[in-house]
Tab-separated table of C-alpha atoms in Angstrom:
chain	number	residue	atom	x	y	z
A	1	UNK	CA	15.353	-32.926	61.221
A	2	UNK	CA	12.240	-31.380	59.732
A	3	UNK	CA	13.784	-27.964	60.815
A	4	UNK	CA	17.169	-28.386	59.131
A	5	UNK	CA	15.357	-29.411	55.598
A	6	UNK	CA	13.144	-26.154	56.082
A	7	UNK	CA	16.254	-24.377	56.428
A	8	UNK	CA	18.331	-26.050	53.389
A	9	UNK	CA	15.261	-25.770	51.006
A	10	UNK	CA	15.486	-22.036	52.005
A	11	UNK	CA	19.083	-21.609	51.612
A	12	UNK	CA	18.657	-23.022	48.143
A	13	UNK	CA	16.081	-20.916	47.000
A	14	UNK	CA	18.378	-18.004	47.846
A	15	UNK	CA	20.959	-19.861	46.057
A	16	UNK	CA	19.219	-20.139	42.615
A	17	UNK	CA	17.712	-16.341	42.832
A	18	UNK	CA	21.251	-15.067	43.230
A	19	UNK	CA	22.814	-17.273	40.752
A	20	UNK	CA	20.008	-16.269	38.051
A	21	UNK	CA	20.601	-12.944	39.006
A	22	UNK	CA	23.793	-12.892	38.134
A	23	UNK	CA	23.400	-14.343	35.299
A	24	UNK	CA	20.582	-12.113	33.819
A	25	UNK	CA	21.061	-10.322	30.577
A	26	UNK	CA	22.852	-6.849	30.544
A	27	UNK	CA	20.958	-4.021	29.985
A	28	UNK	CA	21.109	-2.397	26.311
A	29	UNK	CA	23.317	0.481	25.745
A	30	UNK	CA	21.944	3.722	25.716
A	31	UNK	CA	21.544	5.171	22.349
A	32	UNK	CA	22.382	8.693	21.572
A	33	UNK	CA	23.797	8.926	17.975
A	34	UNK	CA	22.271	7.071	14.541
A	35	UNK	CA	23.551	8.370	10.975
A	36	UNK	CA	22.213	6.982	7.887
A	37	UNK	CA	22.570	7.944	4.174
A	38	UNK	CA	22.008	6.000	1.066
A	39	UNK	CA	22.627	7.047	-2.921
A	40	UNK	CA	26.454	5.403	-2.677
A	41	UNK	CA	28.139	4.693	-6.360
A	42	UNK	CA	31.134	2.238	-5.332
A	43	UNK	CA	32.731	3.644	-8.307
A	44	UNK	CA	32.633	7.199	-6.851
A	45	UNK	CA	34.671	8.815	-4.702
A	46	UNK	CA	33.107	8.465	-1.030
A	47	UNK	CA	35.385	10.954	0.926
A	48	UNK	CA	31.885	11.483	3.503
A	49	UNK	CA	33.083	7.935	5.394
A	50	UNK	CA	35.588	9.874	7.337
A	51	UNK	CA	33.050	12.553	8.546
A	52	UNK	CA	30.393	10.163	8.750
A	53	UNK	CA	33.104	7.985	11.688
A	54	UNK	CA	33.823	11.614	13.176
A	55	UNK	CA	30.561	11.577	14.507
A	56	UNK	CA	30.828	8.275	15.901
A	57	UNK	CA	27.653	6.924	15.555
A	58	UNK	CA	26.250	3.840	17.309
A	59	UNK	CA	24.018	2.522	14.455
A	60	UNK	CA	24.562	3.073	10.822
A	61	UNK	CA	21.139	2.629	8.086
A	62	UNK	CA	21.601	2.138	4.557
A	63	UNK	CA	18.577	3.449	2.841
A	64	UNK	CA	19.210	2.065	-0.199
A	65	UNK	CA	20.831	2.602	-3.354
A	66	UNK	CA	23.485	0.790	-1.520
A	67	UNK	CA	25.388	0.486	-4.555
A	68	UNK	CA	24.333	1.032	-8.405
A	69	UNK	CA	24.313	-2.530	-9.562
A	70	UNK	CA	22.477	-1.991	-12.875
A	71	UNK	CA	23.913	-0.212	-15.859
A	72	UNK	CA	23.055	3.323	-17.187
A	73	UNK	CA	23.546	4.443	-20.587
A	74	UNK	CA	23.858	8.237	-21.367
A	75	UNK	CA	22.591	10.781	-20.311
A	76	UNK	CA	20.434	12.524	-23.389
A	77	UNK	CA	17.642	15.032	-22.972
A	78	UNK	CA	17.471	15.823	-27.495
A	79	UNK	CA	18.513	13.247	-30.017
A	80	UNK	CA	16.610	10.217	-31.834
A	81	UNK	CA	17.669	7.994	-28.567
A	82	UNK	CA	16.280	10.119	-25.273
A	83	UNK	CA	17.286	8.567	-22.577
A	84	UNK	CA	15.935	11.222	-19.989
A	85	UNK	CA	12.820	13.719	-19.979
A	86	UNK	CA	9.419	14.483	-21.329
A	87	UNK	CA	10.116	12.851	-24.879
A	88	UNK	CA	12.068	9.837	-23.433
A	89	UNK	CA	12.047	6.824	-25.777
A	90	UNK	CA	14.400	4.284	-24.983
A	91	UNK	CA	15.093	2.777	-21.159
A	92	UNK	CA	18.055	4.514	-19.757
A	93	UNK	CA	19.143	1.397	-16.810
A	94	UNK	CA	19.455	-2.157	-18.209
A	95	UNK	CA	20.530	-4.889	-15.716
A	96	UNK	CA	23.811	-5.981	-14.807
A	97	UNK	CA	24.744	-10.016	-14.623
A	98	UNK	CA	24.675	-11.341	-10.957
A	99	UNK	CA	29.158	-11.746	-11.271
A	100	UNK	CA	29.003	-8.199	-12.184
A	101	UNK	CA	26.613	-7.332	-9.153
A	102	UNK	CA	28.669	-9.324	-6.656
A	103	UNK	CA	32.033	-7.714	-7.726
A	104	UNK	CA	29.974	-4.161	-7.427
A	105	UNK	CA	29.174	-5.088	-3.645
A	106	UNK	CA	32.781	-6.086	-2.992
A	107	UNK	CA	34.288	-2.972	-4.404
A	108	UNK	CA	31.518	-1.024	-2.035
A	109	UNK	CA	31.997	-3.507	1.331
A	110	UNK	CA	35.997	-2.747	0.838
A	111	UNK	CA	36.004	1.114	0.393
A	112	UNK	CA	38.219	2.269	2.672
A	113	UNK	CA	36.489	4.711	4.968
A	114	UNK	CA	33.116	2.228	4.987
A	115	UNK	CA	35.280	-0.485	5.682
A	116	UNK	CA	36.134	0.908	9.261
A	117	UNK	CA	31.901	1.488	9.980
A	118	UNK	CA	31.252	-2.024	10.782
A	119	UNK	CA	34.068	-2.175	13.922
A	120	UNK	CA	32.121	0.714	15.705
A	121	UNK	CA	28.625	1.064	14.600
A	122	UNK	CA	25.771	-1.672	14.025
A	123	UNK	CA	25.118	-1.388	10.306
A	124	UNK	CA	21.846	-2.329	8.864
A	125	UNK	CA	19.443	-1.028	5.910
A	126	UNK	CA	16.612	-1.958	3.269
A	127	UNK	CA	17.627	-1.393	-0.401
A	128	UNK	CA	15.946	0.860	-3.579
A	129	UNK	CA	16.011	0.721	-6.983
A	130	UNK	CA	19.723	0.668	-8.041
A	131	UNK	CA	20.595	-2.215	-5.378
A	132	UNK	CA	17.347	-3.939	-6.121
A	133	UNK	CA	18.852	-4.518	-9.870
A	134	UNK	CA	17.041	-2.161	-11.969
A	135	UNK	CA	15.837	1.652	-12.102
A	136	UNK	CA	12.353	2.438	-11.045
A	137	UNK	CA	11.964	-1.344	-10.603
A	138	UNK	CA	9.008	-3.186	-8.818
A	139	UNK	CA	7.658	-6.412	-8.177
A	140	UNK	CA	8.182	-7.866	-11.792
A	141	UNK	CA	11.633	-7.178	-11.542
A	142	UNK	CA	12.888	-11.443	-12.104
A	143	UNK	CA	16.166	-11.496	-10.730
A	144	UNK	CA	15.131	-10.032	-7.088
A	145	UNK	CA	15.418	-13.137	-5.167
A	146	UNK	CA	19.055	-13.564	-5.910
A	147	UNK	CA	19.748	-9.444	-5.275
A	148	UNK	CA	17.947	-10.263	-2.058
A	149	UNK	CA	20.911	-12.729	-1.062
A	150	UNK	CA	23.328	-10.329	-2.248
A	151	UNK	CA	21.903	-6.987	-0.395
A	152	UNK	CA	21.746	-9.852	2.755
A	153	UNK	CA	25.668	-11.233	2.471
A	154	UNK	CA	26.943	-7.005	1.943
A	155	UNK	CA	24.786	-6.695	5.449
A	156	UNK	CA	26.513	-9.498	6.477
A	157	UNK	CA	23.397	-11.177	7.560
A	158	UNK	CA	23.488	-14.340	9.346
A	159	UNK	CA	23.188	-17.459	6.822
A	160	UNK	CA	20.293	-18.965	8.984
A	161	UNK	CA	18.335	-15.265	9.483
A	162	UNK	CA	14.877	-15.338	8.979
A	163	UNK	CA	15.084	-12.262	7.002
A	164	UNK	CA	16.766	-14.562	3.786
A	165	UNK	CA	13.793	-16.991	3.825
A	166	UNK	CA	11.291	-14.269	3.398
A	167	UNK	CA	9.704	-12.586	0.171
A	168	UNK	CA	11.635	-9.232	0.160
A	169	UNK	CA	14.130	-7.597	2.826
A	170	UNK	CA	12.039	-5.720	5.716
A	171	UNK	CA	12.771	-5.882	9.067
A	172	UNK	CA	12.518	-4.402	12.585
A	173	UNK	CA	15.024	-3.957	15.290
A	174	UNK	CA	14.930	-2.220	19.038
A	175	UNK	CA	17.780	-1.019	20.466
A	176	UNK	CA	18.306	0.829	24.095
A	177	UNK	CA	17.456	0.102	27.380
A	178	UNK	CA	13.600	-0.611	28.748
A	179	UNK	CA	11.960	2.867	28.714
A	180	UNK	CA	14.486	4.679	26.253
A	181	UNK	CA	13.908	1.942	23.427
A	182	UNK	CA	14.215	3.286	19.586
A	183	UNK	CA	12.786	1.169	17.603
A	184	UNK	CA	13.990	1.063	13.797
A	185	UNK	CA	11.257	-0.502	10.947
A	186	UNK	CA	12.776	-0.753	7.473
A	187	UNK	CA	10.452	-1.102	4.806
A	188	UNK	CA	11.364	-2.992	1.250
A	189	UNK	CA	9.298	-0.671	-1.435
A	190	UNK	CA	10.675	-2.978	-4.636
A	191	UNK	CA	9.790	-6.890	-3.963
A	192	UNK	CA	5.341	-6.518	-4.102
A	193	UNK	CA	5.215	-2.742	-5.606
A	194	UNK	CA	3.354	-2.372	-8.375
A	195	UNK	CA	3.729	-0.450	-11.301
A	196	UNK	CA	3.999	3.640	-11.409
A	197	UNK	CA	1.199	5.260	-12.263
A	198	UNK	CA	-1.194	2.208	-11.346
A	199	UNK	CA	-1.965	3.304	-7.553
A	200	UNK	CA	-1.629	-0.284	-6.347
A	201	UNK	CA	0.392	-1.593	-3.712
A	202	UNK	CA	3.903	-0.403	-2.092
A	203	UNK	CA	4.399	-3.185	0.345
A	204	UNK	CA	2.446	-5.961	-0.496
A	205	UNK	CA	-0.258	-7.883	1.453
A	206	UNK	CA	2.451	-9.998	4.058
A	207	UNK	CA	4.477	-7.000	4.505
A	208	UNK	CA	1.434	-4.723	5.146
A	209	UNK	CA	0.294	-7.554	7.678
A	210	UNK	CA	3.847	-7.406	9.300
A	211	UNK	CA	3.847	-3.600	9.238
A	212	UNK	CA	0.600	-3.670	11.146
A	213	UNK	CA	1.705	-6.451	13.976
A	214	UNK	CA	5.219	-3.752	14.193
A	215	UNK	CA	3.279	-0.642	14.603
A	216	UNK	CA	0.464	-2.433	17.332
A	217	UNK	CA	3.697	-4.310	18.914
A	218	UNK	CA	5.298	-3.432	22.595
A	219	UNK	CA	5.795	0.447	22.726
A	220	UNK	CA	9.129	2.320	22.357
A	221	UNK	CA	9.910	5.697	23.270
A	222	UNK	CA	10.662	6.511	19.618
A	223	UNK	CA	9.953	4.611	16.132
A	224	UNK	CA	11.758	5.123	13.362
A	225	UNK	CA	10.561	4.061	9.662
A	226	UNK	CA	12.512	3.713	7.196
A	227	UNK	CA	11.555	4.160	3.372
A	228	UNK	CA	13.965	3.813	0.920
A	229	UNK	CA	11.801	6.277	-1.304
A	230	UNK	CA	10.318	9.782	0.467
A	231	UNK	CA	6.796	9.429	2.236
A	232	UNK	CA	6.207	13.039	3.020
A	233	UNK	CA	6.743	14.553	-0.396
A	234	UNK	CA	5.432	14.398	-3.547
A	235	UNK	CA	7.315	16.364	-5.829
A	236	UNK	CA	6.093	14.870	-9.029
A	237	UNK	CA	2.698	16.937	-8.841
A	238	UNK	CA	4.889	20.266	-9.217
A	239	UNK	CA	7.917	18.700	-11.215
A	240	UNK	CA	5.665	17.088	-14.073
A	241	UNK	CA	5.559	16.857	-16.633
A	242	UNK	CA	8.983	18.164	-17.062
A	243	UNK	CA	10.125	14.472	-14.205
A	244	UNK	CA	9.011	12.490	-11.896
A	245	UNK	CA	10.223	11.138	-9.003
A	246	UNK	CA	9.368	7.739	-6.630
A	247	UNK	CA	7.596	7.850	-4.084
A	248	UNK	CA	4.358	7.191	-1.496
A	249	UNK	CA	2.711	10.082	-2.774
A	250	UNK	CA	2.392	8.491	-6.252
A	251	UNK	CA	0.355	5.733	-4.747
A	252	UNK	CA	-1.883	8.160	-2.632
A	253	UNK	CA	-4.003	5.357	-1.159
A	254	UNK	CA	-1.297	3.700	-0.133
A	255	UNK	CA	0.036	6.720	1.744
A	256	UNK	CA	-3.234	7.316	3.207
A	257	UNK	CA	-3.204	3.728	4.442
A	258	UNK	CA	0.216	4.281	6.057
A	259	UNK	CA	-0.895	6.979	7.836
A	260	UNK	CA	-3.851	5.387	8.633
A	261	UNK	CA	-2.292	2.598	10.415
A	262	UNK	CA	-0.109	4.575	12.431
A	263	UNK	CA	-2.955	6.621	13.307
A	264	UNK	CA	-4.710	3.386	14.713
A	265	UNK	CA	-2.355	2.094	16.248
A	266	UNK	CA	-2.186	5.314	18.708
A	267	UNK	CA	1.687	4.870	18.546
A	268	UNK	CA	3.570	8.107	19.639
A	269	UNK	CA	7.566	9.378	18.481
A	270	UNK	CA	7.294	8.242	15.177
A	271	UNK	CA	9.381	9.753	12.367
A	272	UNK	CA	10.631	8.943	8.828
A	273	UNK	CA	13.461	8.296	7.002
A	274	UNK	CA	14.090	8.412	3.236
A	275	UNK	CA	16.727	8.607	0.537
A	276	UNK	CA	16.682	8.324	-3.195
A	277	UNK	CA	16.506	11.701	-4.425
A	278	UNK	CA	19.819	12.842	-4.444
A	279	UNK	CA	19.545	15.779	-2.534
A	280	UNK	CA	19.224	16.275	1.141
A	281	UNK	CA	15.901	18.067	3.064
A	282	UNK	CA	13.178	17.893	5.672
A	283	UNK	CA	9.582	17.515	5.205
A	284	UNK	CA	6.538	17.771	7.913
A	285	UNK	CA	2.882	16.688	7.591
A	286	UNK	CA	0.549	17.741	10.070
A	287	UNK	CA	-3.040	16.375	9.032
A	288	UNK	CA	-1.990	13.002	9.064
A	289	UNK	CA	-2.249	12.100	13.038
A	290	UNK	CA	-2.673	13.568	16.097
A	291	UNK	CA	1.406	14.685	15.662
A	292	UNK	CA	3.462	16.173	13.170
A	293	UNK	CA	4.896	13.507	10.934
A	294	UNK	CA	8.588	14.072	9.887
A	295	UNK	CA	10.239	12.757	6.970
A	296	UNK	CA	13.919	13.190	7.014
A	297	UNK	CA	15.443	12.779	3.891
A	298	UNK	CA	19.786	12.153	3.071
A	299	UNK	CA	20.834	11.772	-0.582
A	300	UNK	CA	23.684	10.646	-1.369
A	301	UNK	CA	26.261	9.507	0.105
A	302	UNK	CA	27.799	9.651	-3.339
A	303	UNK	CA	25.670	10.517	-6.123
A	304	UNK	CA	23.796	14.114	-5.965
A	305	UNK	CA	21.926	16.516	-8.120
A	306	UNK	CA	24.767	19.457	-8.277
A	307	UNK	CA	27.350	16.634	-9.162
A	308	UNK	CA	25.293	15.880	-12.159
A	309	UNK	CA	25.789	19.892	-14.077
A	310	UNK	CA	28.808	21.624	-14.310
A	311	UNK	CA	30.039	23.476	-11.631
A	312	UNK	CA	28.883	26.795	-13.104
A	313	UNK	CA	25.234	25.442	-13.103
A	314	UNK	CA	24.557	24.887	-9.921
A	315	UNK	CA	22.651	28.294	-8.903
A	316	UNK	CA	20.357	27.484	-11.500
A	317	UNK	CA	19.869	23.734	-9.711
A	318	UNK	CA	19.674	25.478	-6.538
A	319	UNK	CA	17.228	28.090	-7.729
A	320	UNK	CA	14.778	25.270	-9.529
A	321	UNK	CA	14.340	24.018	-5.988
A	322	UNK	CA	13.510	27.209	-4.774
A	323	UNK	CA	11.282	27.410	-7.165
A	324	UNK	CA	9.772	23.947	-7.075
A	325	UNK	CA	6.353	24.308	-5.433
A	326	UNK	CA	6.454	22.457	-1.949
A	327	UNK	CA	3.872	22.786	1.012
A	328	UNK	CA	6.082	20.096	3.540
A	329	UNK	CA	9.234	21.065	3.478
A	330	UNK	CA	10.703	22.565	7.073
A	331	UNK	CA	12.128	25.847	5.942
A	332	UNK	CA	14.176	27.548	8.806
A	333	UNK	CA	17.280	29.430	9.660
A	334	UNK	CA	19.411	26.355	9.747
A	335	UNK	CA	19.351	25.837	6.096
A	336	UNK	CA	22.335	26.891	4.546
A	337	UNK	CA	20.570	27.360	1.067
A	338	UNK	CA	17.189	29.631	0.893
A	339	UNK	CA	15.363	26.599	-0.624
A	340	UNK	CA	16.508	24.272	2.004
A	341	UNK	CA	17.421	21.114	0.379
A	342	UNK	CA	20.602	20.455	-0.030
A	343	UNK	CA	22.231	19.220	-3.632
A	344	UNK	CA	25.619	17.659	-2.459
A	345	UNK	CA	26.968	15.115	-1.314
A	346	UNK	CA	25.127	14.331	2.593
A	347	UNK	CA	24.396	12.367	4.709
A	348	UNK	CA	22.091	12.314	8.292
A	349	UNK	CA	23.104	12.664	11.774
A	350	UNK	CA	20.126	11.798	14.337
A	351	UNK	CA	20.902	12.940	18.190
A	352	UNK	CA	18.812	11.902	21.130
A	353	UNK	CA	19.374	14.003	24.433
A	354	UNK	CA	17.848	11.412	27.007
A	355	UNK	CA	19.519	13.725	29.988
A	356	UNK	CA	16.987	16.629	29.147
A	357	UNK	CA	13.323	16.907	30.198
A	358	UNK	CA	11.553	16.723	28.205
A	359	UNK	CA	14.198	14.715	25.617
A	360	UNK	CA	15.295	16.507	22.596
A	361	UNK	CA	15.724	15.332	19.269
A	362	UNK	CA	18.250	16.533	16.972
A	363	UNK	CA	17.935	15.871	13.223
A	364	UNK	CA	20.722	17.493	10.917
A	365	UNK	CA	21.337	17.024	7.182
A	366	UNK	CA	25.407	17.097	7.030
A	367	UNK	CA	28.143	18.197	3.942
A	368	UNK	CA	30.816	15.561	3.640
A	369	UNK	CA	32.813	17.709	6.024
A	370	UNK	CA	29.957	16.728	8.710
A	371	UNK	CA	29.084	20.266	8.777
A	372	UNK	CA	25.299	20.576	9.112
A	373	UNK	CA	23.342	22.040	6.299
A	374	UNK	CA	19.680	22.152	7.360
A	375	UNK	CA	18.259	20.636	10.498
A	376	UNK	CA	16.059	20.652	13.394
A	377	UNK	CA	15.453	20.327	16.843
A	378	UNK	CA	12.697	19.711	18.758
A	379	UNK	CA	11.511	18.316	22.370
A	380	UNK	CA	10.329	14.309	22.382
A	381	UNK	CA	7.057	15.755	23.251
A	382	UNK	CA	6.431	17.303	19.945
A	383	UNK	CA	5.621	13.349	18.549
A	384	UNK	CA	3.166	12.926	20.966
A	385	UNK	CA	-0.645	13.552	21.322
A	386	UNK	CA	-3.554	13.797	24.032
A	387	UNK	CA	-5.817	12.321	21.397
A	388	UNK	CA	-4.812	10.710	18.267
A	389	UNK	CA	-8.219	10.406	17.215
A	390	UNK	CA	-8.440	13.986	16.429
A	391	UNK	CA	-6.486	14.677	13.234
A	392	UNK	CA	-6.434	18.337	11.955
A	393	UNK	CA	-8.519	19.428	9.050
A	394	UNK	CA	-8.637	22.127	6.012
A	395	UNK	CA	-11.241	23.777	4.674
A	396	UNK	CA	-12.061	23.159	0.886
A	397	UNK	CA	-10.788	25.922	-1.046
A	398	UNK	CA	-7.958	26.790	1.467
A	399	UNK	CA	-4.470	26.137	1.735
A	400	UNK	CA	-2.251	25.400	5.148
A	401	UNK	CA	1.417	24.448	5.260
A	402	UNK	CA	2.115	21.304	6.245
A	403	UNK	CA	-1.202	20.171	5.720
A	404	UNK	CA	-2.312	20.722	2.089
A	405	UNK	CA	-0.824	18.554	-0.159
A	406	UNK	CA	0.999	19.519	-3.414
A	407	UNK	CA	-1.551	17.682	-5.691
A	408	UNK	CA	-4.326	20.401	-4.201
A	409	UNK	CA	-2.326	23.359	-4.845
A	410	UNK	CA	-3.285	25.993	-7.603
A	411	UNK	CA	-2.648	25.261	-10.575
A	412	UNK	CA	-0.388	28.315	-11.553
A	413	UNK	CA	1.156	27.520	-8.623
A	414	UNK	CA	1.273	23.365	-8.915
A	415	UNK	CA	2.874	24.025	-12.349
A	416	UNK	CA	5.371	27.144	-12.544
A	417	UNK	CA	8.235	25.296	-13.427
A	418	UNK	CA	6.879	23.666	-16.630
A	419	UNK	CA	5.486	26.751	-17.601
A	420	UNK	CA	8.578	28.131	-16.388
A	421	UNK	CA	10.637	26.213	-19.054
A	422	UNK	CA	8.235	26.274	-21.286
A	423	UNK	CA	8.209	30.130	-21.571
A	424	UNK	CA	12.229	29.471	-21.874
A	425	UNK	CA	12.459	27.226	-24.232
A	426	UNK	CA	9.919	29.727	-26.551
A	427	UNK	CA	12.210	32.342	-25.545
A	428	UNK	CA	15.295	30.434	-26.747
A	429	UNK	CA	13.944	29.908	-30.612
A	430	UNK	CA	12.436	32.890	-30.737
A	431	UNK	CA	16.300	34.272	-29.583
A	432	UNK	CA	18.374	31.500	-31.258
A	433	UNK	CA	15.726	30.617	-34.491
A	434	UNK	CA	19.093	27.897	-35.501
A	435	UNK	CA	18.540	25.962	-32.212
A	436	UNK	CA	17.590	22.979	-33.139
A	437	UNK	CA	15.872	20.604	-29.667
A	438	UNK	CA	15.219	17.670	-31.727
């Protein structure tokens, strides 16, 4: 008797192990192919869906700019109302109502070729500026807690996420199989930012908390971060005071901080991901950690800098960014411009080879034909360091590429293109004494 109960207590043991087995969750897919893009007018043609489906992606990010919810007056450079430039006196982006803001997400959710994303591709994102409700906007911005609901419901969010009872709309997520995880960290750089020019705080104090518990978090074979606004480059210490543009490097100890923390947390295959500008490029910093730090950059989907002159300008747009100072950018023999950026409509294809040894990455800005424009590729291995306590160092006085940063350039170097156009402007009234720039 005692023998037979031995036996059936066995044989039900068995039992449950191969019923839980089969039961057991199925492994993730394998990821090979992520695009994202952000800088998309919903009342703009968006032909770069189709090409954007052509390459089949398996996850789609929106890095903001997700549509342009607030509402811009013109465009004026001279005249008593300046909208734009050095001598601008009135704001050029008021806000839009919240009916006119939900009818700009429907007309973007229903666009033909983004309509069809959704039924092949996980789709998720952070917003910027334009989505957020206002130009240049931060954390005083009022109406952000309803545009949080709204960005959420486009994303088609769940009703009961946690992500709509939190202050602002970062989030992680970690797709792939155990040992071939990506893991994707979108950061919101609108709800706690504080004012330009004041060198406070990007992210805020809970989302800095978060971004620390992410970064110190189970390992993944590669991290992605996501900034709706560039981290690498700071173009406003060679474009000003002629522009300026958002981002990290105009709140330099908040940069440092970022890079700090990733440096502490000894996390390897970390890149970033950034939109906003309106042009497409790559930029590499490699006196941050113990491994080059990429920041890949796709703008727009839509809107983009050569879209915004006549046709008949754009060599002189593309030969400004050749001639904008940079010390970051990746300039190679992919580019299909001599600057390498890219002022048309793009967006970015990311390609993981997990069959090679080492594994490759592949990271390509693409034309709305899904042509590639500037790219690169590089071996897994390239992200990862022997010691990440040893970060590379300059000498004072010197210069390195992909180490010094713009703000310690020359200064007849940091500032050719305001002298540049300064020099033309005398030029033109000394030429033209009737030209009249007020």
């Amino acid at each position: 008797m005692g023998s037979n109960w031995r036996w059936r207590r066995w044989l039900l043991v068995l039992c449950t192990i191969i019923v839980s087995g089969g039961a057991s969750k199925p492994e993730e897919p394998l990821v090979t192919r992520i695009a994202f893009g952000s800088c998309a007018n919903q009342s703009a043609p968006q032909p770069i869906w189709n090409a954007i489906i052509d390459f089949d992606p398996q996850l789609f990010i929106w890095l903001g700019d997700n549509i342009y919810g607030d509402v811009r007056r013109p465009f004026k450079l001279f005249g008593k109302e300046r909208t734009i430039g050095p001598w601008k006196n009135v704001p050029r982006f008021v806000p839009s109502s919240q009916q006119e803001m939900e009818s700009r997400y429907h007309k973007a959710k229903t666009i033909p070729g983004y309509s069809r994303l959704p039924q092949t591709a996980k789709v998720i994102g952070t917003w910027d500026d334009h989505d957020y409700g206002l130009n240049d906007a931060g954390k005083e911005f009022s109406r952000k807690v309803n545009n949080q609901r709204l960005l959420l419901n486009f994303l088609d969010e769940p009703q009961d996420s946690p992500w709509r009872k939190q202050e602002g709309v970062y989030a992680s997520y970690v797709f792939g199989p155990t040992n071939r995880q990506i893991k994707v960290i979108l950061l919101d750089t609108r709800y706690h930012r504080d004012p330009l020019r004041s060198d406070g705080s990007v992210l805020g104090s809970s989302q800095w908390a978060w971004l620390e518990k992410e970064l110190n978090g189970p390992k993944t074979t590669i991290t992605i971060i996501g900034s709706s606004v560039q981290v690498i480059s700071n173009l406003s210490a060679t474009t000003g005071p002629l522009f300026y543009l958002e981002s990290w490097g105009r709140f330099p100890k908040e940069r440092n901080r970022l890079f700090k923390l990733i440096l502490d947390s000894k996390r390897e295959g970390i890149f970033f991901i950034s939109g906003d500008v309106h042009f497409g490029e790559i930029y590499r910093y490699d006196c941050a950690t113990g491994y080059p730090l990429y920041d890949v950059t796709s703008s727009g989907l839509s809107q983009a800098v050569e879209k915004a002159v006549p046709g008949s300008l754009s060599l002189i747009v593309r030969f400004v960014a050749w001639l904008t100072p940079t010390t970051m950018r990746v300039m190679n023999q992919n580019c299909r411009f001599r600057s390498c950026t890219y002022g048309q409509p793009n967006f970015r294809a990311i390609e993981i080879d997990w069959s090679t040894t080492p594994v490759t990455l592949k990271l390509e800005v693409r034309d709305v034909n899904g042509y590639p424009v500037t790219g690169v590729k590089f071996p897994l291995l390239e992200l990862q360091s022997l010691s990440m306590n040893s970060v590379p160092s300059i000498k004072l006085g010197t210069h390195r590429r992909h180490c010094t940063l713009e703000v310690n350039l020359p200064w007849i170097v940091r500032y050719r293109l305001a002298i540049l156009f300064y020099f033309s402007v005398t030029a033109c009234r000394q030429c033209f004494p009737k030209c009249k720039f007020d």
